[in-house]
Short mmCIF file of C-alpha atoms in Angstrom, two decimals:
data_model
loop_
_atom_site.label_atom_id
_atom_site.label_comp_id
_atom_site.label_asym_id
_atom_site.label_seq_id
_atom_site.Cartn_x
_atom_site.Cartn_y
_atom_site.Cartn_z
CA MET Q 22 50.78 130.71 -28.13
CA ARG Q 23 50.80 130.71 -24.58
CA GLU Q 24 48.68 133.19 -22.77
CA ARG Q 25 49.70 135.44 -19.78
CA MET Q 26 48.39 135.10 -16.30
CA LEU Q 27 48.83 137.33 -13.22
CA PHE Q 28 48.92 135.06 -10.01
CA LEU Q 29 48.26 136.92 -6.83
CA SER Q 30 49.40 135.27 -3.71
CA ALA Q 31 49.73 136.47 0.03
CA ARG Q 32 51.76 134.81 2.64
CA SER Q 33 51.72 134.98 6.48
CA HIS Q 34 54.72 135.53 8.69
CA THR Q 35 53.52 132.32 10.81
CA PRO Q 36 53.68 128.72 9.76
CA GLY Q 37 50.05 128.51 10.61
CA ASP Q 38 48.02 127.45 7.36
CA ARG Q 39 49.99 124.74 5.82
CA GLU Q 40 47.09 123.42 3.84
CA GLY Q 41 46.51 126.74 2.18
CA ASP Q 42 50.26 127.26 1.42
CA ILE Q 43 50.57 123.87 -0.26
CA ARG Q 44 47.18 124.38 -2.15
CA THR Q 45 48.48 127.82 -3.61
CA GLU Q 46 51.82 126.28 -4.53
CA ASN Q 47 50.04 123.33 -6.27
CA PHE Q 48 47.88 125.69 -8.30
CA LEU Q 49 50.89 127.73 -9.30
CA ASN Q 50 52.90 124.68 -10.60
CA MET Q 51 50.12 123.06 -12.57
CA LEU Q 52 49.13 126.52 -14.31
CA LEU Q 53 52.63 127.04 -15.31
CA GLU Q 54 52.13 124.04 -17.89
CA ARG Q 55 49.73 126.45 -19.98
CA PHE Q 56 50.44 130.01 -19.03
CA ASP Q 57 53.34 132.35 -18.75
CA ILE Q 58 52.84 133.56 -15.04
CA ASP Q 59 53.66 136.93 -13.33
CA LEU Q 60 53.55 135.92 -9.60
CA LEU Q 61 53.02 138.77 -7.34
CA GLU Q 62 53.55 137.65 -3.63
CA TYR Q 63 52.70 139.81 -0.82
CA CYS Q 64 54.51 138.34 2.11
CA TYR Q 65 56.62 139.05 5.07
CA HIS Q 66 60.57 139.12 4.90
CA ARG Q 67 62.08 135.55 3.90
CA ARG Q 68 58.53 134.08 3.15
CA GLU Q 69 58.56 132.47 -0.34
CA THR Q 70 56.19 130.28 -2.24
CA GLN Q 71 57.86 126.87 -2.91
CA ILE Q 72 57.63 126.69 -6.65
CA LEU Q 73 59.46 124.85 -9.40
CA ARG Q 74 61.88 127.39 -11.17
CA SER Q 75 60.50 127.87 -14.86
CA PRO Q 76 61.33 130.31 -17.50
CA ALA Q 77 57.59 130.81 -17.88
CA LEU Q 78 57.56 132.23 -14.33
CA THR Q 79 58.51 135.69 -13.18
CA VAL Q 80 58.41 136.51 -9.40
CA HIS Q 81 57.59 139.85 -8.09
CA GLN Q 82 57.37 140.53 -4.21
CA VAL Q 83 55.80 143.23 -2.19
CA LYS Q 84 56.95 143.20 1.38
CA ARG Q 85 54.10 143.04 3.70
CA PRO Q 86 54.35 145.68 6.57
CA ALA Q 87 54.54 144.46 10.19
CA SER Q 88 51.10 144.36 11.98
CA THR Q 89 50.09 147.61 13.78
CA ARG Q 90 47.42 148.39 16.13
CA ARG Q 91 45.17 149.49 13.47
CA SER Q 92 45.78 146.43 11.29
CA LEU Q 93 44.66 144.16 14.17
CA LEU Q 94 41.28 145.75 14.16
CA PHE Q 95 39.98 143.32 11.39
CA PRO Q 96 36.41 143.30 9.99
CA LEU Q 97 34.17 140.84 11.82
CA ASN Q 98 33.96 138.20 9.29
CA ARG Q 99 36.81 135.94 8.51
CA LEU Q 100 36.55 136.18 4.64
CA ARG Q 101 37.64 139.60 4.71
CA LYS Q 102 40.36 139.10 7.63
CA ASP Q 103 43.26 138.72 5.46
CA ALA Q 104 42.06 140.94 2.57
CA SER Q 105 41.60 144.04 4.65
CA MET Q 106 45.27 144.92 4.93
CA ILE Q 107 45.79 144.19 1.26
CA GLY Q 108 43.11 146.82 0.22
CA ASN Q 109 44.82 149.45 2.28
CA ASP Q 110 48.44 148.89 1.35
CA LYS Q 111 49.13 151.64 -1.17
CA SER Q 112 52.43 149.98 -2.42
CA LEU Q 113 50.80 146.71 -3.16
CA ARG Q 114 47.97 148.51 -4.99
CA ALA Q 115 50.44 150.52 -7.09
CA VAL Q 116 52.27 147.46 -7.92
CA ILE Q 117 49.29 145.73 -9.17
CA THR Q 118 47.98 148.74 -11.18
CA GLU Q 119 51.32 149.13 -13.02
CA MET Q 120 51.58 145.39 -13.81
CA CYS Q 121 48.05 145.34 -15.24
CA SER Q 122 48.95 148.61 -17.37
CA GLN Q 123 52.10 146.80 -18.71
CA HIS Q 124 50.63 143.52 -19.75
CA ALA Q 125 47.41 142.39 -21.31
CA TYR Q 126 46.73 139.41 -18.89
CA SER Q 127 44.06 136.98 -20.37
CA HIS Q 128 43.52 135.40 -16.88
CA VAL Q 129 44.06 136.29 -13.28
CA PHE Q 130 44.27 133.95 -10.36
CA VAL Q 131 43.42 135.22 -6.84
CA SER Q 132 44.54 133.03 -4.04
CA TYR Q 133 42.35 132.74 -1.03
CA ALA Q 134 44.41 135.23 0.99
CA MET Q 135 43.98 137.72 -1.66
CA LEU Q 136 40.23 138.06 -1.84
CA GLY Q 137 38.14 140.78 -0.91
CA ASN Q 138 39.77 144.06 -1.85
CA GLY Q 139 42.43 142.33 -3.83
CA LEU Q 140 39.64 140.75 -6.03
CA ASP Q 141 37.98 144.24 -6.24
CA LEU Q 142 40.96 145.81 -7.74
CA VAL Q 143 41.81 143.47 -10.57
CA ALA Q 144 38.43 143.18 -11.53
CA SER Q 145 38.20 147.05 -11.96
CA LEU Q 146 41.50 146.98 -13.74
CA LEU Q 147 41.07 144.14 -16.06
CA PRO Q 148 37.47 144.16 -16.94
CA GLY Q 149 37.70 141.59 -19.83
CA ALA Q 150 40.09 139.12 -18.01
CA VAL Q 151 39.14 135.67 -16.78
CA ILE Q 152 39.12 135.89 -13.20
CA VAL Q 153 39.82 132.56 -11.43
CA THR Q 154 39.53 132.50 -7.35
CA ASP Q 155 40.39 129.93 -4.87
CA ALA Q 156 37.87 130.16 -2.25
CA ARG Q 157 39.11 127.56 0.13
CA ARG Q 158 39.38 129.76 3.17
CA ALA Q 159 35.88 131.30 2.60
CA GLY Q 160 35.01 128.76 5.51
CA GLY Q 161 31.23 129.21 5.82
CA ILE Q 162 30.79 125.71 6.74
CA ARG Q 163 33.44 125.63 9.33
CA VAL Q 164 32.35 128.94 11.04
CA GLN Q 165 28.72 127.79 11.00
CA SER Q 166 29.75 124.39 12.52
CA ARG Q 167 31.52 126.24 15.42
CA ALA Q 168 28.19 128.38 15.92
CA ALA Q 169 26.19 125.39 16.30
CA GLY Q 170 25.25 124.65 19.96
CA LYS Q 171 26.66 127.99 21.21
CA ARG Q 172 24.67 129.96 23.80
CA GLY Q 173 24.92 133.31 25.56
CA ILE Q 174 26.35 136.59 24.37
CA SER Q 175 28.38 134.62 21.59
CA THR Q 176 25.03 133.67 19.68
CA GLY Q 177 24.28 136.92 18.43
CA TYR Q 178 27.99 137.48 17.27
CA ARG Q 179 28.25 134.29 15.54
CA LYS Q 180 24.76 134.80 13.70
CA LEU Q 181 26.09 138.28 12.56
CA ASN Q 182 29.31 136.42 11.49
CA ASP Q 183 27.57 134.01 9.35
CA ALA Q 184 25.46 136.61 7.58
CA LEU Q 185 28.31 138.65 6.84
CA ILE Q 186 30.26 135.72 5.49
CA ARG Q 187 27.26 134.72 3.36
CA ARG Q 188 27.06 138.21 1.85
CA GLU Q 189 30.78 138.38 1.03
CA GLU Q 190 30.64 134.89 -0.58
CA ARG Q 191 27.54 135.86 -2.85
CA ARG Q 192 29.62 138.96 -3.85
CA LEU Q 193 32.72 136.96 -4.63
CA MET Q 194 30.73 134.55 -6.79
CA ASN Q 195 29.30 137.57 -8.77
CA LYS Q 196 32.63 139.07 -9.47
CA THR Q 197 34.56 135.98 -10.35
CA SER Q 198 34.59 133.95 -13.57
CA LEU Q 199 35.51 130.65 -12.03
CA LEU Q 200 35.42 129.72 -8.34
CA LEU Q 201 37.52 126.67 -7.16
CA ALA Q 202 36.29 124.99 -3.85
CA ALA Q 203 38.45 122.23 -2.21
CA SER Q 204 35.63 119.78 -1.48
CA GLU Q 205 32.21 118.86 -2.48
CA ASP Q 206 30.60 120.24 0.66
CA GLU Q 207 32.30 123.70 0.10
CA ALA Q 208 31.05 123.64 -3.53
CA LEU Q 209 27.37 122.90 -2.45
CA SER Q 210 27.66 125.69 0.19
CA PHE Q 211 28.53 128.22 -2.66
CA LYS Q 212 26.13 126.85 -5.06
CA ALA Q 213 23.28 127.26 -2.52
CA LEU Q 214 24.02 130.99 -2.21
CA SER Q 215 23.26 131.86 -5.74
CA PHE Q 216 21.68 129.67 -8.39
CA ALA Q 217 22.46 132.10 -11.10
CA ASP Q 218 26.32 131.62 -10.40
CA ALA Q 219 26.14 128.05 -9.38
CA GLY Q 220 27.78 127.12 -12.77
CA LYS Q 221 31.02 129.07 -11.85
CA VAL Q 222 31.67 126.68 -8.86
CA HIS Q 223 33.87 123.58 -9.43
CA VAL Q 224 35.87 121.33 -7.14
CA VAL Q 225 39.71 121.04 -7.34
CA PRO Q 226 40.85 118.89 -4.75
CA PRO Q 227 44.44 118.48 -3.40
CA TYR Q 228 46.59 115.97 -5.12
CA ILE Q 229 49.67 113.73 -4.93
CA ASN Q 230 52.17 112.85 -7.62
CA LEU Q 231 52.11 109.19 -7.37
CA SER Q 232 54.94 108.82 -9.73
CA ALA Q 233 57.39 111.01 -7.85
CA PRO Q 234 60.29 109.09 -6.11
CA PRO Q 235 58.98 109.03 -2.43
CA TYR Q 236 55.80 107.50 -3.47
CA ALA Q 237 56.61 105.27 -6.70
CA ALA Q 238 58.38 102.80 -4.53
CA ALA Q 239 55.89 102.70 -1.47
CA GLY Q 240 54.71 99.01 -2.20
CA ASP Q 241 56.73 96.28 -0.15
CA THR Q 242 58.11 97.76 2.90
CA ALA Q 243 58.47 96.06 6.14
CA LYS Q 244 56.55 97.70 8.97
CA ASP Q 245 57.91 98.05 12.61
CA ASN Q 246 56.17 98.94 15.73
CA SER Q 247 56.02 102.71 15.25
CA ILE Q 248 53.52 105.38 14.91
CA VAL Q 249 53.98 108.99 13.23
CA LEU Q 250 52.38 112.20 14.52
CA HIS Q 251 52.34 114.51 11.45
CA TRP Q 252 51.00 117.83 11.68
CA ASN Q 253 51.61 121.59 12.38
CA MET Q 254 52.72 121.49 16.19
CA TYR Q 255 53.98 125.03 16.17
CA SER Q 256 50.29 126.67 15.99
CA THR Q 257 48.17 126.97 19.10
CA ASP Q 258 45.65 124.25 18.17
CA GLY Q 259 48.51 122.00 16.83
CA LYS Q 260 50.43 122.24 20.22
CA ASN Q 261 47.41 121.72 22.29
CA ALA Q 262 46.53 118.55 20.28
CA ALA Q 263 50.04 117.35 20.68
CA LEU Q 264 50.09 117.89 24.47
CA LEU Q 265 46.94 116.05 25.03
CA PHE Q 266 48.06 113.23 22.95
CA PHE Q 267 51.09 112.59 25.00
CA LYS Q 268 49.26 113.12 28.21
CA LYS Q 269 46.31 110.87 27.64
CA VAL Q 270 46.76 108.64 24.63
CA TYR Q 271 50.30 107.69 24.51
CA PRO Q 272 50.62 106.25 27.86
CA LEU Q 273 47.68 103.73 27.03
CA ILE Q 274 49.48 102.72 23.99
CA ARG Q 275 52.87 102.34 25.82
CA ALA Q 276 50.97 100.03 28.29
CA ALA Q 277 49.50 97.78 25.58
CA VAL Q 278 52.60 97.93 23.13
CA PRO Q 279 55.88 98.44 25.44
CA ASP Q 280 58.20 98.58 22.52
CA ILE Q 281 56.31 101.09 20.55
CA ARG Q 282 58.19 104.25 19.04
CA CYS Q 283 56.85 107.50 17.96
CA CYS Q 284 58.07 109.74 15.59
CA ILE Q 285 56.90 113.50 15.39
CA ILE Q 286 57.00 115.14 12.01
CA SER Q 287 56.55 118.77 11.88
CA ARG Q 288 58.13 121.81 10.12
CA GLU Q 289 58.37 123.48 13.44
CA VAL Q 290 57.77 122.09 16.96
CA HIS Q 291 56.63 124.33 19.73
CA ALA Q 292 58.85 124.38 22.85
CA GLU Q 293 56.19 122.98 25.18
CA VAL Q 294 55.85 119.97 23.13
CA ALA Q 295 59.42 119.37 22.81
CA ALA Q 296 59.84 119.91 26.60
CA ALA Q 297 57.12 117.43 27.17
CA VAL Q 298 58.86 114.67 25.28
CA ARG Q 299 62.42 115.40 25.97
CA ASN Q 300 62.82 112.66 28.64
CA ASP Q 301 61.09 109.96 26.71
CA SER Q 302 63.51 107.84 24.56
CA SER Q 303 60.82 106.21 22.60
CA ILE Q 304 59.86 109.69 21.09
CA LEU Q 305 61.84 111.04 18.21
CA ILE Q 306 61.25 114.61 16.72
CA ILE Q 307 61.98 114.88 12.91
CA SER Q 308 62.13 118.04 11.03
CA GLU Q 309 60.04 118.18 7.69
CA ALA Q 310 63.34 119.51 6.15
CA ILE Q 311 64.89 116.08 5.91
CA GLN Q 312 63.60 112.90 4.01
CA THR Q 313 60.36 111.93 6.14
CA ALA Q 314 58.79 109.42 3.72
CA ASP Q 315 60.84 106.55 5.15
CA TYR Q 316 59.58 107.03 8.59
CA ILE Q 317 56.04 107.14 7.38
CA ARG Q 318 56.32 104.20 4.96
CA ARG Q 319 57.58 102.03 7.88
CA ALA Q 320 55.22 103.15 10.44
CA ARG Q 321 52.26 101.09 11.30
CA ALA Q 322 49.89 104.21 11.48
CA VAL Q 323 50.07 107.89 10.93
CA VAL Q 324 48.03 110.19 13.44
CA ALA Q 325 46.85 113.25 11.48
CA SER Q 326 45.88 116.24 13.64
CA CYS Q 327 42.18 116.07 14.86
CA CYS Q 328 42.01 119.95 14.62
CA GLU Q 329 41.41 122.11 11.53
CA ASP Q 330 44.25 124.29 9.89
CA CYS Q 331 47.19 122.09 11.18
CA GLY Q 332 47.91 120.18 8.04
CA ALA Q 333 45.89 117.13 8.57
CA GLN Q 334 44.71 116.98 4.86
CA SER Q 335 48.12 116.72 3.37
CA SER Q 336 49.36 114.49 6.12
CA ILE Q 337 46.45 112.11 5.54
CA LEU Q 338 47.12 112.15 1.49
CA GLU Q 339 50.75 111.58 2.03
CA ALA Q 340 50.50 108.46 4.21
CA TRP Q 341 47.70 107.09 1.96
CA ALA Q 342 50.33 107.56 -1.04
CA LEU Q 343 52.90 105.70 1.16
CA ARG Q 344 50.35 102.88 2.08
CA THR Q 345 50.22 103.78 5.71
CA PRO Q 346 46.75 103.70 7.56
CA VAL Q 347 45.58 106.80 8.97
CA VAL Q 348 43.92 107.57 12.33
CA SER Q 349 42.29 111.26 12.35
CA SER Q 350 38.97 112.91 13.15
CA LEU Q 351 35.88 114.10 11.43
CA LYS Q 352 37.16 117.52 11.66
CA GLY Q 353 40.74 116.77 10.37
CA SER Q 354 39.45 114.79 7.56
CA GLU Q 355 36.25 116.75 6.46
CA GLU Q 356 37.44 117.76 3.09
CA LEU Q 357 38.51 114.25 1.83
CA LEU Q 358 36.48 111.40 0.61
CA CYS Q 359 36.93 109.43 3.73
CA GLU Q 360 35.19 106.05 4.67
CA PRO Q 361 35.41 105.50 8.31
CA GLY Q 362 36.41 101.76 8.86
CA ARG Q 363 37.56 101.48 5.13
CA ASN Q 364 40.16 103.83 4.16
CA ILE Q 365 40.74 105.60 7.56
CA LEU Q 366 40.09 105.26 11.14
CA LEU Q 367 38.17 108.29 12.94
CA ALA Q 368 38.36 109.00 16.43
CA GLY Q 369 36.06 111.23 18.57
CA THR Q 370 37.87 110.85 21.80
CA THR Q 371 41.29 110.18 23.30
CA ALA Q 372 40.18 106.77 24.20
CA ASP Q 373 39.18 105.93 20.62
CA THR Q 374 42.30 107.22 19.34
CA ALA Q 375 44.26 104.85 21.56
CA ASP Q 376 42.05 102.00 20.81
CA HIS Q 377 42.58 102.46 17.06
CA LEU Q 378 46.17 102.74 17.23
CA ILE Q 379 46.67 99.69 19.53
CA ARG Q 380 44.62 97.59 16.79
CA LEU Q 381 46.70 98.90 14.07
CA LEU Q 382 49.74 97.96 16.01
CA THR Q 383 48.64 94.62 17.19
CA THR Q 384 46.89 93.60 14.02
CA PRO Q 385 49.02 94.22 10.87
CA GLU Q 386 46.29 92.65 8.82
CA LEU Q 387 43.85 95.42 9.53
CA GLY Q 388 46.44 98.08 8.56
CA SER Q 389 47.07 96.39 5.35
CA ILE Q 390 43.58 96.28 4.53
CA ILE Q 391 42.86 99.90 5.25
CA ALA Q 392 46.07 101.38 3.57
CA ASP Q 393 45.20 99.27 0.33
CA GLN Q 394 41.76 100.73 0.21
CA ALA Q 395 42.89 104.27 0.98
CA TYR Q 396 45.39 103.92 -1.97
CA ARG Q 397 42.67 103.11 -4.34
CA THR Q 398 40.71 106.01 -3.07
CA LEU Q 399 43.68 108.19 -3.47
CA SER Q 400 44.52 106.94 -6.89
CA ARG Q 401 40.82 107.56 -8.22
CA HIS Q 402 40.32 111.00 -6.81
CA TYR Q 403 43.67 112.74 -5.81
CA ALA Q 404 46.26 111.70 -8.32
CA ALA Q 405 48.06 114.61 -9.73
CA ASP Q 406 47.38 113.74 -13.59
CA GLY Q 407 43.45 113.54 -13.04
CA VAL Q 408 43.57 116.92 -10.94
CA LYS Q 409 45.69 118.83 -13.23
CA ALA Q 410 43.59 117.68 -16.38
CA LYS Q 411 40.66 118.82 -14.69
CA LEU Q 412 42.07 122.33 -13.47
CA LEU Q 413 43.56 123.05 -17.22
CA SER Q 414 40.09 122.17 -18.93
CA LEU Q 415 38.21 124.65 -16.52
CA VAL Q 416 40.63 127.54 -17.28
#
């Protein structure tokens, strides 16, 4: 007999966190194989989780109120930033309370954006349920890396921020039954906080379904002299990365490879980016709404964003599945099992980025070797069947 699960998900009104959205959707689709799921989505108007429609899934939505001055006064640390509004929304609390009273949920899945007060509420209402949390956005590693090397008045702020995050992470580990991290580094950072709760922490990486149509026929495709820029170019960081690329990197590539073509793939493209490339006939903007796999498959290289939270991780995995080499940065690829020079090329400067891309454009054999090694890495660690089997064995 299938057990019943309550799945709590919160969505933003901006397209900012593409990685988190994809991760939440993947968890939901995998868990539908074992559970009858009540999905409670806390979202702004017209923001819906992309899911496979199933008779085992019942969707409930609570409209998230528009931001007010008070709601902008978030707590200091990032972990509770999203959760602070959730705990204060009386309508959401009422819906969760009603659902928990009507159904005997054996499991509760709490997505990263519903941590904090959302976790506290379900723990108090369902003391006997198995609570599974996705702690991808806890972000202790990222926040601490930003604090490194900082001086001046921000030093005290960042130290206090780190201390508050560690306290929240310890509390999170204590309340949850199973904590899912996105990478080995994140898992180790949690385990180091509490040896008593270290056994609750497991790594569930992102995955690609290699048997799906876009990837199943990615073997022998002729490459052309094109590169693909694939990340969220609507966010501030993504926009700035794109503008920097077209100002300092692309002219160097055009000088070395005059017949180069560049394809921009993004769900939304910022107006400044569109204006910057409007008069260049070698640059094509492609919406993610259409089939983009062919562009990636035929390209000599994919450039994944060098900044975090711009979709670099999913862009890298998609390129690996389509056997196209990737150029990224240490920050953009930090959650994946990357071997620089073997399955990916990492750049620390704009000059490095241009150099790597020119090498891939002018040396097809190098790109083929890197793409083959990347595909083997993907098959071993990020194939859908293996990741799904691991998740279902844990719950």
